[in-house]
XYZ file of C-alpha atoms in Angstrom:
416
model
C 0.000 0.000 0.000
C 2.934 2.359 0.655
C 4.095 1.799 -2.938
C 0.569 2.439 -4.204
C 0.394 5.703 -2.250
C 3.685 6.908 -3.715
C 2.545 5.953 -7.212
C -0.686 7.893 -6.661
C 1.309 10.918 -5.532
C 3.382 10.753 -8.705
C 0.221 10.569 -10.791
C -1.311 13.548 -8.996
C 1.850 15.615 -9.212
C 2.777 14.675 -12.774
C 3.669 17.284 -15.358
C 0.101 17.898 -16.455
C -0.222 21.374 -15.024
C -0.393 23.136 -18.355
C -3.071 20.764 -19.641
C -5.300 20.676 -16.573
C -5.003 24.178 -15.192
C -5.023 25.907 -18.558
C -8.140 23.929 -19.477
C -9.697 25.204 -16.259
C -8.639 28.805 -16.908
C -9.156 28.958 -20.663
C -12.705 27.725 -20.603
C -15.031 27.096 -23.515
C -18.764 27.697 -23.391
C -19.308 24.386 -25.134
C -16.206 22.742 -23.695
C -15.440 19.907 -21.289
C -16.728 21.489 -18.089
C -20.262 20.271 -17.459
C -20.919 23.312 -15.250
C -21.451 25.367 -18.381
C -24.244 23.025 -19.427
C -25.962 22.952 -16.033
C -25.790 26.645 -15.173
C -27.464 29.568 -16.897
C -28.059 33.202 -16.107
C -27.046 34.732 -12.798
C -25.929 31.321 -11.458
C -23.003 31.368 -13.919
C -21.433 34.435 -12.317
C -22.363 33.419 -8.774
C -20.553 30.081 -9.054
C -16.752 30.487 -8.622
C -16.194 27.407 -10.775
C -17.811 29.009 -13.826
C -17.468 32.727 -13.202
C -14.904 34.576 -15.342
C -16.024 38.072 -14.411
C -15.572 40.621 -17.161
C -13.595 38.109 -19.263
C -16.850 36.818 -20.782
C -17.168 38.028 -24.369
C -20.382 39.551 -25.659
C -21.235 36.320 -27.508
C -20.644 34.232 -24.372
C -22.752 36.579 -22.269
C -25.635 36.201 -24.698
C -25.315 32.410 -24.865
C -25.126 32.064 -21.084
C -27.932 34.493 -20.305
C -25.704 36.944 -18.437
C -25.800 39.844 -20.910
C -26.399 42.974 -18.855
C -25.407 41.326 -15.570
C -21.793 42.498 -15.959
C -20.211 45.828 -16.898
C -20.036 46.083 -20.711
C -16.243 46.345 -20.827
C -14.487 43.044 -21.647
C -11.208 42.457 -19.800
C -9.197 39.335 -20.571
C -7.940 37.131 -17.759
C -4.452 38.550 -18.362
C -5.752 42.075 -17.890
C -7.601 41.032 -14.745
C -4.435 39.408 -13.360
C -2.553 42.685 -13.811
C -5.339 44.506 -11.989
C -5.314 41.985 -9.103
C -1.540 42.239 -8.700
C -1.719 46.026 -8.585
C -4.395 45.802 -5.891
C -2.340 43.325 -3.840
C 0.771 45.482 -3.930
C -1.185 48.519 -2.774
C -2.349 46.755 0.407
C -0.757 47.370 3.789
C -0.185 43.876 5.200
C -0.158 40.208 4.254
C -3.273 39.257 6.210
C -5.210 41.794 4.154
C -3.722 40.234 1.021
C -4.708 36.758 2.235
C -8.324 37.844 2.715
C -8.303 39.458 -0.726
C -6.995 36.299 -2.396
C -9.388 33.946 -0.607
C -12.251 36.244 -1.555
C -11.105 36.022 -5.171
C -10.927 32.228 -4.900
C -14.495 32.194 -3.601
C -15.866 34.119 -6.567
C -13.580 33.349 -9.552
C -11.429 30.211 -9.359
C -9.975 30.565 -12.851
C -8.666 34.060 -12.170
C -7.379 33.052 -8.725
C -5.312 30.152 -10.063
C -4.077 32.072 -13.078
C -2.896 34.814 -10.727
C -1.171 32.360 -8.372
C 0.446 30.350 -11.177
C 1.827 33.394 -12.975
C 3.050 35.049 -9.747
C 3.799 31.974 -7.673
C 6.771 33.392 -5.752
C 4.727 36.394 -4.665
C 1.496 34.534 -3.905
C 2.729 31.345 -2.199
C 3.709 33.066 1.077
C 0.270 34.708 1.063
C -1.960 31.681 0.495
C 0.189 29.337 2.602
C 3.047 29.718 5.068
C 3.761 32.025 6.727
C 0.589 34.111 6.237
C -1.823 31.185 6.581
C -0.662 30.755 10.184
C -1.757 34.271 11.080
C -4.991 33.739 9.139
C -5.720 30.575 11.150
C -5.181 32.425 14.412
C -7.774 34.988 13.304
C -9.961 32.645 11.297
C -13.169 33.663 13.022
C -12.599 37.249 11.901
C -11.393 36.580 8.330
C -13.960 33.816 7.657
C -16.189 34.850 4.754
C -17.565 31.762 3.057
C -17.435 28.034 3.875
C -15.048 25.917 1.814
C -14.637 22.181 2.325
C -16.356 19.986 4.903
C -16.584 20.198 8.692
C -17.105 16.857 10.449
C -17.371 16.867 14.236
C -16.804 14.022 16.650
C -20.568 14.029 17.197
C -21.051 13.263 13.483
C -18.942 10.113 13.603
C -21.888 7.766 12.989
C -23.183 9.522 9.874
C -20.067 10.600 7.973
C -21.283 9.085 4.645
C -24.324 11.381 4.742
C -22.070 14.417 5.216
C -19.808 13.343 2.348
C -22.890 13.046 0.149
C -23.507 16.751 0.725
C -20.284 17.621 -1.092
C -21.299 18.673 -4.644
C -18.416 17.068 -6.559
C -18.811 13.321 -7.218
C -15.135 12.735 -8.020
C -12.474 13.605 -5.442
C -8.839 12.662 -5.997
C -7.139 14.363 -3.051
C -8.298 15.045 0.509
C -6.271 17.026 3.029
C -7.667 16.821 6.555
C -6.649 17.972 10.008
C -7.971 17.866 13.547
C -6.393 21.261 14.227
C -4.265 20.149 17.175
C -0.822 21.192 15.938
C -1.226 23.915 13.333
C 2.231 24.812 12.021
C 4.192 25.910 15.106
C 1.151 27.574 16.665
C -0.336 24.697 18.650
C -3.995 23.788 19.099
C -6.174 26.027 16.915
C -9.145 23.676 16.730
C -11.574 24.532 13.929
C -9.483 27.570 13.027
C -7.047 25.059 11.507
C -9.285 24.732 8.438
C -7.098 27.311 6.701
C -4.347 24.697 6.393
C -6.195 22.069 4.264
C -7.643 24.848 2.103
C -4.235 26.428 1.549
C -2.458 23.126 0.945
C -4.964 22.033 -1.695
C -4.656 25.409 -3.414
C -0.996 24.483 -3.881
C -2.023 21.062 -5.230
C -3.815 22.908 -8.024
C -1.438 25.813 -8.601
C 1.799 23.814 -8.483
C 0.770 20.295 -9.480
C -2.233 20.785 -11.730
C -4.792 18.842 -9.712
C -8.144 20.286 -10.771
C -9.747 22.205 -7.872
C -13.025 20.312 -8.225
C -11.096 17.117 -7.415
C -9.730 18.543 -4.135
C -11.551 18.372 -0.805
C -10.342 20.101 2.408
C -11.794 18.628 5.602
C -11.699 19.692 9.250
C -12.332 16.992 11.852
C -13.553 18.954 14.861
C -13.076 17.127 18.159
C -12.938 20.269 20.291
C -9.961 22.298 21.457
C -7.888 22.618 24.614
C -7.136 26.237 23.725
C -9.150 28.130 26.324
C -8.662 31.406 24.476
C -10.546 29.945 21.512
C -13.299 28.523 23.704
C -13.807 32.048 25.027
C -13.677 33.592 21.543
C -17.200 34.824 20.640
C -16.608 34.242 16.908
C -14.958 30.818 17.243
C -16.194 28.584 14.405
C -15.815 25.199 16.124
C -17.595 23.154 18.780
C -17.073 24.583 22.257
C -15.695 21.884 24.511
C -12.356 20.390 25.438
C -10.654 18.129 22.934
C -12.033 14.573 22.902
C -9.197 12.078 23.430
C -10.952 8.812 24.283
C -12.256 5.983 22.097
C -14.642 8.402 20.365
C -11.662 10.039 18.678
C -10.382 6.763 17.236
C -13.899 5.822 16.179
C -14.184 9.116 14.285
C -10.909 8.535 12.440
C -11.775 4.915 11.620
C -15.240 5.788 10.334
C -13.821 8.707 8.371
C -11.160 6.633 6.598
C -13.717 3.981 5.691
C -16.295 6.508 4.509
C -14.019 8.515 2.209
C -12.679 5.329 0.634
C -16.167 3.949 0.071
C -17.315 7.275 -1.364
C -14.307 8.175 -3.523
C -12.518 4.865 -4.017
C -9.087 3.471 -3.221
C -7.437 5.917 -5.635
C -8.366 8.949 -3.556
C -5.319 10.276 -1.708
C -6.049 11.009 1.973
C -3.430 13.280 3.537
C -2.999 13.717 7.299
C -2.042 17.319 8.078
C -0.956 18.950 11.359
C -2.019 16.248 13.822
C -0.496 16.234 17.311
C 2.635 14.133 17.828
C 0.876 11.524 19.960
C -1.685 10.857 17.206
C 0.350 11.483 14.062
C 2.671 8.482 14.298
C 0.183 5.955 15.607
C -2.464 6.856 13.009
C 0.087 6.711 10.208
C 1.234 3.272 11.359
C -2.368 2.110 11.624
C -3.521 3.200 8.167
C -0.531 3.479 5.825
C -0.617 -0.181 4.780
C -4.353 -0.358 4.100
C -5.266 3.069 2.686
C -3.877 5.474 0.092
C -2.606 7.857 2.748
C 0.436 9.667 4.079
C 1.310 12.189 6.778
C 2.691 15.380 5.303
C 4.485 16.510 8.458
C 6.285 13.192 8.905
C 6.754 11.918 5.357
C 6.268 14.956 3.119
C 8.749 17.129 4.994
C 11.158 14.197 5.166
C 11.044 13.650 1.406
C 11.787 17.323 0.724
C 14.611 17.460 3.282
C 16.382 14.311 2.101
C 15.951 15.409 -1.518
C 17.626 18.677 -0.542
C 20.511 16.806 1.072
C 20.966 14.660 -2.026
C 20.924 17.725 -4.278
C 23.380 19.557 -2.022
C 25.666 16.534 -2.122
C 25.966 16.840 -5.881
C 27.178 20.411 -5.440
C 29.517 19.835 -2.487
C 30.727 16.451 -3.804
C 29.996 15.124 -0.332
C 28.149 11.830 0.107
C 25.309 11.392 2.583
C 27.518 8.977 4.494
C 30.266 11.606 4.897
C 28.196 13.875 7.142
C 27.377 14.179 10.825
C 23.785 15.406 11.245
C 22.413 17.477 14.116
C 18.632 17.966 14.273
C 17.401 21.024 16.151
C 13.998 19.684 17.128
C 12.772 16.161 17.874
C 9.090 16.226 16.944
C 7.142 14.836 13.994
C 9.089 16.558 11.242
C 12.554 15.929 12.700
C 11.784 12.287 13.470
C 10.318 11.760 10.009
C 13.399 13.232 8.349
C 15.719 11.206 10.569
C 13.856 7.980 9.751
C 14.044 8.585 6.003
C 17.649 9.753 6.250
C 18.561 6.573 8.151
C 16.971 4.518 5.368
C 18.885 6.525 2.742
C 22.168 6.029 4.594
C 21.548 2.287 4.680
C 20.831 2.310 0.944
C 24.240 3.945 0.579
C 26.059 1.105 2.286
C 25.792 1.643 6.050
C 24.137 -0.783 8.419
C 21.450 0.458 10.810
C 23.808 1.035 13.725
C 26.251 2.980 11.554
C 23.417 5.078 10.093
C 22.087 6.012 13.534
C 25.593 6.911 14.704
C 25.616 9.719 12.140
C 22.652 11.517 13.728
C 22.051 13.561 16.871
C 18.829 15.220 18.034
C 18.525 18.322 20.175
C 15.216 19.609 21.595
C 14.123 22.163 24.201
C 15.631 20.012 26.979
C 18.948 19.485 25.231
C 20.617 16.586 23.451
C 18.597 13.369 23.273
C 20.381 10.774 25.412
C 19.323 7.565 27.128
C 20.293 9.102 30.474
C 17.354 11.478 30.284
C 14.514 11.388 32.761
C 11.986 8.673 31.966
C 9.104 9.968 29.870
C 11.094 12.699 28.114
C 11.581 10.522 25.025
C 8.840 9.295 22.704
C 8.548 5.845 21.169
C 9.614 7.306 17.838
C 12.535 9.552 18.727
C 14.146 7.385 21.422
C 15.828 5.295 18.720
C 17.903 8.417 17.970
C 18.882 8.991 21.613
C 22.596 8.513 22.301
C 24.442 6.729 25.062
C 27.937 7.756 23.935
C 27.736 11.373 25.102
C 26.474 13.364 28.061
C 23.276 15.398 28.005
C 24.130 18.859 26.670
C 21.629 21.633 27.355
C 23.000 24.409 25.125
C 22.921 24.122 21.343
C 26.179 26.046 21.041
C 27.927 23.508 23.284
C 26.477 20.623 21.268
C 27.831 22.091 18.025
C 31.285 22.572 19.547
C 31.414 19.023 20.912
C 29.778 17.067 18.085
C 31.141 19.128 15.168
C 28.190 18.390 12.854
C 28.618 19.014 9.132
C 24.855 19.408 8.603
C 22.404 21.159 10.957
C 18.704 20.653 10.254
C 16.425 23.144 12.009
C 12.739 22.365 12.409
C 10.945 25.618 13.301
C 10.951 26.102 9.572
C 12.834 23.558 7.510
C 16.383 24.921 7.394
C 19.443 22.935 6.374
C 22.916 24.312 7.044
C 26.082 22.791 5.638
C 29.182 23.428 7.755
């Protein structure tokens, strides 16, 4: 199943962007998109999937029954993109730009994706990290229109009925979160919905997955963030986070329901789950479903790919380095696991591979002499017994002399 998941990822992220996204942006009234057959009149411009704003020609406006519903001037999508960029650059802060872009996405998908694709370096930090983190913290204020599905722990016995409410019959990629560990911001509960929405926008803009085949989902099991529970505009259920068997029942029923509804080929991506759930849920489902955990496996794939690419430049093999991880959570452990596998593929045995890696967290260097309970089941394999516990990162660097430092607040790789 792991192989199948990777194959599905390759299919989703194949080089079809120009074909799929351009087909979505450069629409035809009588083309492939069935929305143009179903909708007529004011519904055409109210639906973000079919709306093209003032890009509709006079002939198209007459055919679609929208003549007179738009200003008479015809502006091409290219002209509209220039206008949008000018508006963005005139704004005062990135949160304002985020709200502007999500509003555009909610009314004109073709223009939104054309804008993001043509100005990807400018737009990516606005629709995803780092701006999406601030947007999630203030989600109750910036929320304008629902996107995706919200499934609460109280809905766990009728998830298929909720999935049936989603208007698109074919879904190829689902990104879902329970909101417990949103970026580096902690438990944001239902405010974490900004993450699946933003991530799937990148699926479309960067990989060409059609937006109608993407489904963001928030599993709401409550929040332990008292500030959110006191927030009058909080969008989630108002009780402490459920952590008993009801949580596992929700996840189990959810995985079964989405597979029954959308088939085994639908990719189901875990996003921003807490450490205690992320690893155990991945281990439970990765061999039986088309699924992966982005924080553990996705970040690891990017990091190890970066190390391999850097090695071609420095002429230094993976096996030549000493690695120091600053952080010992999901991302760091995922990278270390994949790096250990890569080192073994390059000729080292498991013990030799592990000897190349050190982990350092808020309590210092990971060692077996630490107080019981300070190591997790997944990072304790990287704990050392050949050095003392060092509490300062500077001292660890001086003693261990790493040639690569991997920092996990944001993924940073330093070659020394």
